[in-house]
Tab-separated table of C-alpha atoms and ligand atoms in Angstrom:
chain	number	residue	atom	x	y	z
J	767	UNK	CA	32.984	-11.985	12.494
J	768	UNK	CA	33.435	-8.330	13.095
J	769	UNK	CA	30.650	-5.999	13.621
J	770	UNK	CA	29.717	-3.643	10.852
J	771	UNK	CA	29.353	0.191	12.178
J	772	UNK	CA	26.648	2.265	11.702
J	773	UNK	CA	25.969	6.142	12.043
J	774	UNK	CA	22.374	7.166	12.003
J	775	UNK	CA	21.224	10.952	11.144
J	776	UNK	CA	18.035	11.922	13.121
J	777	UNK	CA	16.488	10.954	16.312
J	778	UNK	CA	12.787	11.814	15.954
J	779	UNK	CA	10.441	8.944	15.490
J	780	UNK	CA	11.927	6.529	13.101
J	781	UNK	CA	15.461	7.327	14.024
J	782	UNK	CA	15.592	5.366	17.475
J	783	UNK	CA	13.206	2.971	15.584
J	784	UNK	CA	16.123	2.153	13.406
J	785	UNK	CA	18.616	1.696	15.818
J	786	UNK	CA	16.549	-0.839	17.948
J	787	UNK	CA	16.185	-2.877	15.018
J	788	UNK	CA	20.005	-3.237	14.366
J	789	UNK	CA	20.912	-3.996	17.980
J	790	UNK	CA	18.290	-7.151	17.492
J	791	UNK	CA	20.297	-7.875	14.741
J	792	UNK	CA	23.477	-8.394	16.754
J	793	UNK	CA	25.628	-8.122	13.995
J	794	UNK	CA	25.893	-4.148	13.895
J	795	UNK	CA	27.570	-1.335	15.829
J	796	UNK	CA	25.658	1.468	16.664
J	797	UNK	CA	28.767	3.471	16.586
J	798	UNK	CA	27.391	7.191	16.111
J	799	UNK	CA	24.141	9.537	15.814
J	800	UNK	CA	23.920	12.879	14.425
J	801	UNK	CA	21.330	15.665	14.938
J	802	UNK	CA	20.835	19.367	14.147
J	803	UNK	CA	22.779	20.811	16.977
J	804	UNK	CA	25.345	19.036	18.943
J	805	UNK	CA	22.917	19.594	22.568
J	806	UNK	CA	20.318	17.296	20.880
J	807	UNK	CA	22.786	15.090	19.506
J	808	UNK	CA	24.725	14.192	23.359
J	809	UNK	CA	21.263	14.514	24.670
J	810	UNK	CA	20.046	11.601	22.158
J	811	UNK	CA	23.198	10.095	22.180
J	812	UNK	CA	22.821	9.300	26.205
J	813	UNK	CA	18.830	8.260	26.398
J	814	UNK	CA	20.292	5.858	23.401
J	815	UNK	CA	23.750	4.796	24.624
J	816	UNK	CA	25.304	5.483	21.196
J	817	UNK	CA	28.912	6.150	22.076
J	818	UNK	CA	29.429	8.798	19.704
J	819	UNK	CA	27.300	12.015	18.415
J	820	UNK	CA	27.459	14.703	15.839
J	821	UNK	CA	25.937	18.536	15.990
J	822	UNK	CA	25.848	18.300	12.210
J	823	UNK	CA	25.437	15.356	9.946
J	824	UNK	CA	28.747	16.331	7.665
J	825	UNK	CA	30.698	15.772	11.089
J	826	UNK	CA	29.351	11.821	10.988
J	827	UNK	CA	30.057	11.511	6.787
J	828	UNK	CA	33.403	12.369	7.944
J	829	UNK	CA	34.469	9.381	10.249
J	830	UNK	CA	36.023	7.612	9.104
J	831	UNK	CA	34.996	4.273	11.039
J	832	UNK	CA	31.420	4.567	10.031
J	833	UNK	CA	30.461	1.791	6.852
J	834	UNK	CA	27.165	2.561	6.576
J	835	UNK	CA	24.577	5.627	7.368
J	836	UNK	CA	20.703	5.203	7.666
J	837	UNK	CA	18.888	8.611	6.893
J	838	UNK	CA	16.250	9.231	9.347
J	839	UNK	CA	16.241	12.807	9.017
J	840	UNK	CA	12.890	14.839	7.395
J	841	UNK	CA	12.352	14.349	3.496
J	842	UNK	CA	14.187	17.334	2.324
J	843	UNK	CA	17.673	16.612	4.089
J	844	UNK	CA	17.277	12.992	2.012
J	845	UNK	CA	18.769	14.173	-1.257
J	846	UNK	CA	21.828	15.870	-0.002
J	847	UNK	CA	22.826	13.466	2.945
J	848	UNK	CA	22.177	10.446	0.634
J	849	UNK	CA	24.549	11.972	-2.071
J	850	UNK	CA	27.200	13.266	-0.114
J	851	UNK	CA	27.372	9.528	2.040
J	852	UNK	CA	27.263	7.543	-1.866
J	853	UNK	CA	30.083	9.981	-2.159
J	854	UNK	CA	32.105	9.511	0.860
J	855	UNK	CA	32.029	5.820	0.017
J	856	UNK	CA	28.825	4.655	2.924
J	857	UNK	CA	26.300	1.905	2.191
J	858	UNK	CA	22.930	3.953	2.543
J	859	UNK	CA	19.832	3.203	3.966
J	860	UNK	CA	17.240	6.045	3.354
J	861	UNK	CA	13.903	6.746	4.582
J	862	UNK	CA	11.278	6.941	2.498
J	863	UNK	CA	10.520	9.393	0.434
J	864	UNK	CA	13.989	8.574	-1.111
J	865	UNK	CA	13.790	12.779	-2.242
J	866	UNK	CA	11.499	15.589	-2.632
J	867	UNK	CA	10.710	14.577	-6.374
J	868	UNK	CA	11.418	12.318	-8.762
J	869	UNK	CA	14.181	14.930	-10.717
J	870	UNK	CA	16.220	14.016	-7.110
J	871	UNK	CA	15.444	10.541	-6.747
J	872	UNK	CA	16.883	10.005	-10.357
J	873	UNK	CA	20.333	11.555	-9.719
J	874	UNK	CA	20.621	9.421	-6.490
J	875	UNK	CA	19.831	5.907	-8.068
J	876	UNK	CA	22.485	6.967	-10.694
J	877	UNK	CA	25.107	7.810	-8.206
J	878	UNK	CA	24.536	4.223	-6.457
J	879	UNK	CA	24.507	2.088	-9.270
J	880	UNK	CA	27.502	3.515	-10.472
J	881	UNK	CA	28.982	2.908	-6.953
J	882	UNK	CA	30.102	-0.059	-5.253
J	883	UNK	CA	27.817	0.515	-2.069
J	884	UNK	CA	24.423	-1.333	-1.038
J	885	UNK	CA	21.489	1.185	-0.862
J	886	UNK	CA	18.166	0.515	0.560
J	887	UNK	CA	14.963	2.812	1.205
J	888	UNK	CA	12.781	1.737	3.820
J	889	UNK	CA	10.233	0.217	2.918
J	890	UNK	CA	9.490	-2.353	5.746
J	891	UNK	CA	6.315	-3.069	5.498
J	892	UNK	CA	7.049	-5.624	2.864
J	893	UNK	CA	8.876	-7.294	5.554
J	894	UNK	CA	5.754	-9.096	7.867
J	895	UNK	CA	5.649	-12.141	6.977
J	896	UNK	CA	2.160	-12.648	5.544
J	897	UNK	CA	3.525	-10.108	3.224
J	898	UNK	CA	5.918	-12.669	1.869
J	899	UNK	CA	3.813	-15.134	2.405
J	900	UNK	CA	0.818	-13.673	-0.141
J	901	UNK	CA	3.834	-12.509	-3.007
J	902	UNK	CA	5.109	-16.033	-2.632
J	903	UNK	CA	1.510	-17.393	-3.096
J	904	UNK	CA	0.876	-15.244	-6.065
J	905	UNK	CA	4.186	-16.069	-7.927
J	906	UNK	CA	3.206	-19.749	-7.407
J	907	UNK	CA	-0.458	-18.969	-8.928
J	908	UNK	CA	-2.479	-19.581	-6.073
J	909	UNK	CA	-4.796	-16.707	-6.862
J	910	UNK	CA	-4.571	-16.693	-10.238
J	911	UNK	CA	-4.977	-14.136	-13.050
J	912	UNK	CA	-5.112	-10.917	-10.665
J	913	UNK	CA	-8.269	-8.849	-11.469
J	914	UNK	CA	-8.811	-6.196	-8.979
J	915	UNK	CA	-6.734	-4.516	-6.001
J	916	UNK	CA	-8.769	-2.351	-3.583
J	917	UNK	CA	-7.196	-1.200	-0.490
J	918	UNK	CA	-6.574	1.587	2.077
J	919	UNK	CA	-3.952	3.699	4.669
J	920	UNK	CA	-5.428	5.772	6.714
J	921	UNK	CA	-4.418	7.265	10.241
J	922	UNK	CA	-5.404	9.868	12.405
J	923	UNK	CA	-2.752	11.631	14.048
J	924	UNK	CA	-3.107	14.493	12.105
J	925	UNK	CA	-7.234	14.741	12.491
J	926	UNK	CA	-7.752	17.738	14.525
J	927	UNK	CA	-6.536	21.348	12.978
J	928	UNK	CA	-4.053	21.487	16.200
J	929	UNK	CA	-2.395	18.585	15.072
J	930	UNK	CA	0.685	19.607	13.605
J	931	UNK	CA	4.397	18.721	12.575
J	932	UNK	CA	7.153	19.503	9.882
J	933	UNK	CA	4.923	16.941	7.466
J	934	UNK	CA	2.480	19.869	6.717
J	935	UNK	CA	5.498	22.034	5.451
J	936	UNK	CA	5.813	21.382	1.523
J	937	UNK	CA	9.158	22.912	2.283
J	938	UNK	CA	10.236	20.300	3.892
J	939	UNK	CA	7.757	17.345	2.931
J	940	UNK	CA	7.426	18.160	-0.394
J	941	UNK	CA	4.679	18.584	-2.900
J	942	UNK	CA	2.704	15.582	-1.964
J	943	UNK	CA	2.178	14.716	2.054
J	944	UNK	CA	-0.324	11.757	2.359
J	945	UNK	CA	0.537	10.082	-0.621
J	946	UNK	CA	3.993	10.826	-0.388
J	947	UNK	CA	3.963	9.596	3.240
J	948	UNK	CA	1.639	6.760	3.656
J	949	UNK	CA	0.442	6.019	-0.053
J	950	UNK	CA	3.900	5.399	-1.239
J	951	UNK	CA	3.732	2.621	1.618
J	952	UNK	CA	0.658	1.101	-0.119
J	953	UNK	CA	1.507	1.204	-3.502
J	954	UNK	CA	5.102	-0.155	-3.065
J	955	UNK	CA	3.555	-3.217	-1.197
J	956	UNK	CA	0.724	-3.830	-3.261
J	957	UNK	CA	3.541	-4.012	-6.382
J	958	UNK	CA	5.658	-6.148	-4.271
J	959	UNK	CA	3.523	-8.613	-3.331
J	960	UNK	CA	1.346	-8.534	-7.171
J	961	UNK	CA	4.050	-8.576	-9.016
J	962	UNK	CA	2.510	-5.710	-11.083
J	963	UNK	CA	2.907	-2.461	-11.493
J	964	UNK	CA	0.605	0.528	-11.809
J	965	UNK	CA	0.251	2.324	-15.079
J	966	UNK	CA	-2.450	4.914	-15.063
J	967	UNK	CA	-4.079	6.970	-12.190
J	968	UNK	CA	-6.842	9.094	-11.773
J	969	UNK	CA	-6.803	10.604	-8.829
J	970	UNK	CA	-9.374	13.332	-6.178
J	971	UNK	CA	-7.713	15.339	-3.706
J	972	UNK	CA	-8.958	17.110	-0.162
J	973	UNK	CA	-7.565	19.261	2.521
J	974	UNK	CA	-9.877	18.895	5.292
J	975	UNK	CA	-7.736	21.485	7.287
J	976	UNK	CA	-6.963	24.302	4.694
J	977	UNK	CA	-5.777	25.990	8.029
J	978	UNK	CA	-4.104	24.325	11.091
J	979	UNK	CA	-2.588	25.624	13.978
J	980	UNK	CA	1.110	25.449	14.388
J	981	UNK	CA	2.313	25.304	17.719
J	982	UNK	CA	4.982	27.575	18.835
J	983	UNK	CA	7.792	25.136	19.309
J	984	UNK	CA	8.836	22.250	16.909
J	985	UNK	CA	6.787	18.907	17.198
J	986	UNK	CA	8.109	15.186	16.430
J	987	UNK	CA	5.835	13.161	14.422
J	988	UNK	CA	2.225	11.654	16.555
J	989	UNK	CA	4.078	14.129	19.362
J	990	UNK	CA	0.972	15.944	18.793
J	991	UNK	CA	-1.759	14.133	20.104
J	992	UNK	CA	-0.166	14.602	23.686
J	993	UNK	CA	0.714	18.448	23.268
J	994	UNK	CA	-1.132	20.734	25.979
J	995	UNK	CA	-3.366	23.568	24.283
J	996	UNK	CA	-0.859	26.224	24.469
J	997	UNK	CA	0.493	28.789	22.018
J	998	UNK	CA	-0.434	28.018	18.442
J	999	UNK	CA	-0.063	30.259	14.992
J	1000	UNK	CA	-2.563	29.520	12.603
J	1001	UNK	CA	-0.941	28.822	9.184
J	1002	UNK	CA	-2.592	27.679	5.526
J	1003	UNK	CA	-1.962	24.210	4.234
J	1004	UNK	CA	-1.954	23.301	0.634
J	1005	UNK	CA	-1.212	19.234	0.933
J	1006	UNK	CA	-3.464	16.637	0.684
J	1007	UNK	CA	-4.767	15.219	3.757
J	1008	UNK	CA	-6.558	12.683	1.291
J	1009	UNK	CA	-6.748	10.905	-1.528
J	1010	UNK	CA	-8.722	8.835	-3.958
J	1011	UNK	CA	-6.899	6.979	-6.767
J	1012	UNK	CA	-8.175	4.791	-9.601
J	1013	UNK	CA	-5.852	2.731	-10.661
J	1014	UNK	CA	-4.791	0.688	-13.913
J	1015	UNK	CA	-2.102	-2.240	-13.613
J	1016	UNK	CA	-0.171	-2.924	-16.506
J	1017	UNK	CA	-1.840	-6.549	-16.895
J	1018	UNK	CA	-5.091	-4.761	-17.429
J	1019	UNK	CA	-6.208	-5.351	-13.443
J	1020	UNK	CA	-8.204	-2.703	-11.756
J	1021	UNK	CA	-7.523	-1.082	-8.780
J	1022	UNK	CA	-8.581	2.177	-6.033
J	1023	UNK	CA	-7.005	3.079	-3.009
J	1024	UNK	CA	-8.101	6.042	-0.679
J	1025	UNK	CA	-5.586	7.489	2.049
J	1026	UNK	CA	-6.631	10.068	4.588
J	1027	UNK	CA	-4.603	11.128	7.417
J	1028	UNK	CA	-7.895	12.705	8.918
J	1029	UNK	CA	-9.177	9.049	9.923
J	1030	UNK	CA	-10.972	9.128	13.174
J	1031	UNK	CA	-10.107	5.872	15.418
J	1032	UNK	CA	-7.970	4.496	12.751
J	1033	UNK	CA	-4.504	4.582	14.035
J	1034	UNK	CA	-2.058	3.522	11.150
J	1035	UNK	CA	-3.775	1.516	9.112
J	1036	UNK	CA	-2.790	-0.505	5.721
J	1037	UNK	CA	-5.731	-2.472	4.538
J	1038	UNK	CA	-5.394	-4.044	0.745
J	1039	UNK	CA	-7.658	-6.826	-0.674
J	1040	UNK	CA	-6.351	-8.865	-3.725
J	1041	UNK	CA	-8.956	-10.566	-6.247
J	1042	UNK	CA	-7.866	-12.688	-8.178
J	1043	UNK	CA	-9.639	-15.594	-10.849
J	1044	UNK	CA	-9.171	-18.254	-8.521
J	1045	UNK	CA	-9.413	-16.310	-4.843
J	1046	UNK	CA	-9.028	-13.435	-3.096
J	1047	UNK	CA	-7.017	-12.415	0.227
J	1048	UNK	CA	-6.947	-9.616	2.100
J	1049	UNK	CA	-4.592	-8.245	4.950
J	1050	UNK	CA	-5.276	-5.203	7.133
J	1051	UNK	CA	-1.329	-4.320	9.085
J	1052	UNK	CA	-3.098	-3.507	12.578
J	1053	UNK	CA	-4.215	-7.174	12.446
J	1054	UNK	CA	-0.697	-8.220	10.430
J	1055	UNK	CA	-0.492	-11.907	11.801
J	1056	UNK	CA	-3.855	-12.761	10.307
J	1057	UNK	CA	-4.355	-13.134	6.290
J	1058	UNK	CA	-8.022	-13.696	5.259
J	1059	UNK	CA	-8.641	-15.961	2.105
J	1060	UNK	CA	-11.703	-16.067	0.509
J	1061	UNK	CA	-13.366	-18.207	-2.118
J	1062	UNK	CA	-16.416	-18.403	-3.891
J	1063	UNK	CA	-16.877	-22.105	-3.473
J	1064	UNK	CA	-15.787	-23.299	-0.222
J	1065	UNK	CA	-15.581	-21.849	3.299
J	1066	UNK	CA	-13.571	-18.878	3.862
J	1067	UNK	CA	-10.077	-19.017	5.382
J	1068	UNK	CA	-8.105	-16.987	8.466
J	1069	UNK	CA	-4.023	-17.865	7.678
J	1070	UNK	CA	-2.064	-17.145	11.135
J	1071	UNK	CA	1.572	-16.457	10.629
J	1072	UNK	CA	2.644	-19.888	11.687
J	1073	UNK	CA	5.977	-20.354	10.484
J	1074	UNK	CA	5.287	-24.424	10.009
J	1075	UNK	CA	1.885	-23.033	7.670
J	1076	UNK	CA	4.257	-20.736	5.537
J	1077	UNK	CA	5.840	-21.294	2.266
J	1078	UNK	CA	10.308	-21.374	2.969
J	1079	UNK	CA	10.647	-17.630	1.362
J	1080	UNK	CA	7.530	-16.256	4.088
J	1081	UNK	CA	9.920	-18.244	7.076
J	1082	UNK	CA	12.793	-16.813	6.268
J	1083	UNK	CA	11.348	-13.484	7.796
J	1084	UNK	CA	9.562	-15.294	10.763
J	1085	UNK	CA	11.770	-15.140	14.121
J	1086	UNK	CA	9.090	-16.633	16.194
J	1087	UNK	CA	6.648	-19.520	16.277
J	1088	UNK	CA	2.710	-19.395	15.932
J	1089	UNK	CA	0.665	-17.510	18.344
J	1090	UNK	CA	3.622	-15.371	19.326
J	1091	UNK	CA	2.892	-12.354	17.417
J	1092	UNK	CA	5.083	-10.005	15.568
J	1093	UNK	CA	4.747	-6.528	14.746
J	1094	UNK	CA	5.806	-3.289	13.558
J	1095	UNK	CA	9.465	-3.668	14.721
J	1096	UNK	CA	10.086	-6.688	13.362
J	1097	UNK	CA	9.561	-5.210	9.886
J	1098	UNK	CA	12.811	-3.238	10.156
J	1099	UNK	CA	14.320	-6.137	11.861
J	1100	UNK	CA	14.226	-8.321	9.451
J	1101	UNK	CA	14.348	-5.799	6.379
J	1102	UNK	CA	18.078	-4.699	7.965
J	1103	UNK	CA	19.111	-8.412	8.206
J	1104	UNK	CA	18.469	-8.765	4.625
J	1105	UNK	CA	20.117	-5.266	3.870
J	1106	UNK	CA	23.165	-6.164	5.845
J	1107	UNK	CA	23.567	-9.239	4.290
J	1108	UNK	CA	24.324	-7.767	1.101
J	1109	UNK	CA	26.666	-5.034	2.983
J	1110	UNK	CA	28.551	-7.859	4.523
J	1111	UNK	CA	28.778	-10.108	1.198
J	1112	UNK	CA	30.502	-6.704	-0.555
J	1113	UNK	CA	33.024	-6.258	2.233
J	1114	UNK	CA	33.605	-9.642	1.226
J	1115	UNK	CA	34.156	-9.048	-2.110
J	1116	UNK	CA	30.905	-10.784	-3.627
J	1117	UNK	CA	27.563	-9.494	-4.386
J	1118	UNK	CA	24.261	-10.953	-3.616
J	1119	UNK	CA	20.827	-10.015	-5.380
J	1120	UNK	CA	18.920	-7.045	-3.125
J	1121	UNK	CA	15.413	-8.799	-1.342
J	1122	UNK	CA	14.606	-5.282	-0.510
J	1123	UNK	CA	13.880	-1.785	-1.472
J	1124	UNK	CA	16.778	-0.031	-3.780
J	1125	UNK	CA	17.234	3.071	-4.338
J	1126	UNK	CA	15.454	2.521	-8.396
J	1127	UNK	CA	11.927	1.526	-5.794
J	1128	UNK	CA	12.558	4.734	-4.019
J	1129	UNK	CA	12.315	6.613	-7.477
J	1130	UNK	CA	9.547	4.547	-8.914
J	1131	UNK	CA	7.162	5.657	-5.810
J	1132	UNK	CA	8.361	9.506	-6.240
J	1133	UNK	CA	7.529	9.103	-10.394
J	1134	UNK	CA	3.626	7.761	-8.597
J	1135	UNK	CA	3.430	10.420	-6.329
J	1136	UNK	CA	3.903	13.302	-8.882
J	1137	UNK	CA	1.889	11.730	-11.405
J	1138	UNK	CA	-0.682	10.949	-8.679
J	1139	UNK	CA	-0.551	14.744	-7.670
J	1140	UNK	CA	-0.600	15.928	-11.298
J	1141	UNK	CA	-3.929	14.121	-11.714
J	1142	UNK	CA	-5.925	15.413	-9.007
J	1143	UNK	CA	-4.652	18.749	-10.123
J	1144	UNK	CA	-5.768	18.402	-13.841
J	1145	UNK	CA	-8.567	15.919	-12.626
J	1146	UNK	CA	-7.628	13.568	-15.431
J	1147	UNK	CA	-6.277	10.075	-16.080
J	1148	UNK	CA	-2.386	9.691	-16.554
D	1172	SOE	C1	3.850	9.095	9.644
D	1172	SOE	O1	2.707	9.292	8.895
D	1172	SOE	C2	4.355	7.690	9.554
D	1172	SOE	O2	5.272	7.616	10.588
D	1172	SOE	C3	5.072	7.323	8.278
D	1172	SOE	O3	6.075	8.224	7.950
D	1172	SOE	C4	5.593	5.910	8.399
D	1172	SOE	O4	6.305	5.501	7.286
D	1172	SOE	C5	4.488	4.945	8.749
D	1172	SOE	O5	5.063	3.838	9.268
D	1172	SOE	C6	3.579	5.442	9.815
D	1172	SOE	O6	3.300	6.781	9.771
């Protein structure tokens, strides 16, 4: 079968992340890359061994030979790249946040579903396997009526005021950072694997840095935290490092969530507990082979992601037996086999249903975020 070809646009943390994940796959070309100025592009272009490269990202819509183009670029670039590849006739695969706001995010989903392409925002996470393993439980009733959701992401390359990087700049960011960044993570998962959706928020703010220090020259994201102290400007931020939500679910469960990107010690870290009427789990993603259960009569479970102690839809996203641990890149891994599927069954002339973030998800977290953002501003429910 012939290889479909891929162009990614930017090479800063997620970009190259991308492209390892499709050469696992085996059944993708990395055919080009394309960064803000053609000396960044060859430079990338070599370290990578992408065969071709592109100064400007309107250079790679144009070739012809590229199918499909994954958006790796910062959040405000999102909107126009992902319209003008819909348009030249690409299967997308965007980064998340799909836009800046929701007003962006609508016009895109439109655009797709009135073309004849795949698109996809990435939103891997869903992709570990306990993930699938605890939606596949819940569908099947295993924890019964859900009650409560409680949960957690919280990092800390951004904790000291020198830590800095094109995130803190609403201009290209957006109006919401943390949430935007990592809470849109955590809410798209927690719906994914409940099966419900949120439906009111209430939610308390903080900057813990109202002024950081910029350094001089351009930083890629967690570049920081090896950055000598050298030339810095000191500039005022006005996004939220974190948040506290309340949360309503639209079968009348509970829920909170904080996110801080001011975390001491706490890398990247996804924590979510599920209660439900019969039991609870609860999965923390810098642990993400483990899945605690816990009951009220009875001992207390740890799950391992065994593929022989999963249910079929959890193995379809396992590539390796128990005890051999997978990780971060296998998210993307096996999110991109799934998204290429449906790429290859439309060459073929068939569709197949999406197991994976569209662009209508991408929307649905920007419509959170604002709201989310709205409420902390008018400290009120909506
Ligand atoms: C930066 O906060 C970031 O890289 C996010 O943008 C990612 O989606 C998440 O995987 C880790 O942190």
């Amino acid at each position: 079968m012939e290889k479909i070809r891929s162009g990614i646009i930017g090479t800063g943390f997620i970009g190259p992340a991308h492209i390892e994940a499709l050469r696992r796959l085996g059944c993708v070309d990395v055919l080009a890359i394309a960064d803000y100025c053609a000396e960044v592009a060859q430079k990338k272009a070599e370290e990578l061994y992408v065969p071709r490269y592109y100064g400007d990202y309107k250079e790679l819509l144009a070739d012809k030979d590229i199918e499909v183009v994954h958006i790796c670029t910062p959040n405000h670039l999102h909107f126009p790249i992902a319209k003008e590849a819909l348009l030249a006739g690409k299967h997308v695969i965007c980064e998340k946040p799909l836009a800046l706001n929701s007003a962006e995010a609508e016009e895109l989903t439109e655009l797709a579903q009135k073309s004849n392409l795949v698109h996809a925002v990435h939103y891997n996470l869903r992709f570990y396997p306990l993930m699938h393993q605890v939606k596949q439980m819940i569908e099947n009733g295993e924890l019964g009526e859900i009650l409560a959701v409680n949960g957690s992401y919280q990092q800390d390359w951004l904790f000291y005021d020198t830590d800095y990087n094109w995130r803190l700049d609403p201009k290209f960011s957006g109006d919401s950072r943390a949430v935007a960044d990592i809470g849109s993570h955590w809410l798209d998962l927690v719906e994914f694997v409940t099966g419900i959706q949120v439906e009111q928020v209430c939610a308390d703010f903080a900057i813990f840095h109202p002024i950081r220090k910029k350094p001089l020259k351009a930083v890629e994201t967690y570049g920081s935290k090896v950055l000598a102290s050298s030339d810095y400007e000191d500039v005022p931020i006005d996004t939220e490092d974190y948040a506290s939500v309340l949360l309503h679910f639209n079968n009348g469960a509970h829920g909170s969530v904080t996110i801080n990107q001011v975390a001491a010690g706490r890398k990247n870290r996804l924590f979510f507990e599920i209660y439900g009427a019969k039991k609870a789990v609860a999965w923390d993603s810098e642990r993400p082979n483990e899945l605690w259960q816990g009951r009220r009569d009875g001992n207390n479970e740890i799950l391992l992601k065994d593929p022989s102690l999963l249910h079929q839809y959890a193995r379809d996203v396992v590539s390796f037996p128990g005890g051999h641990n997978e990780g971060y890149p296998d998210t993307s891994k096996q999110m991109f086999k799934k998204v290429y599927e449906c790429i290859q069954a439309k060459i073929q002339g068939h569709a197949i249903k999406p197991e994976f973030a569209t662009f209508e998800s991408g929307q649905r977290e920007l419509m959170l975020c604002e709201k989310i953002v709205k409420s902390a501003r008018e400290q009120r429910w909506l």
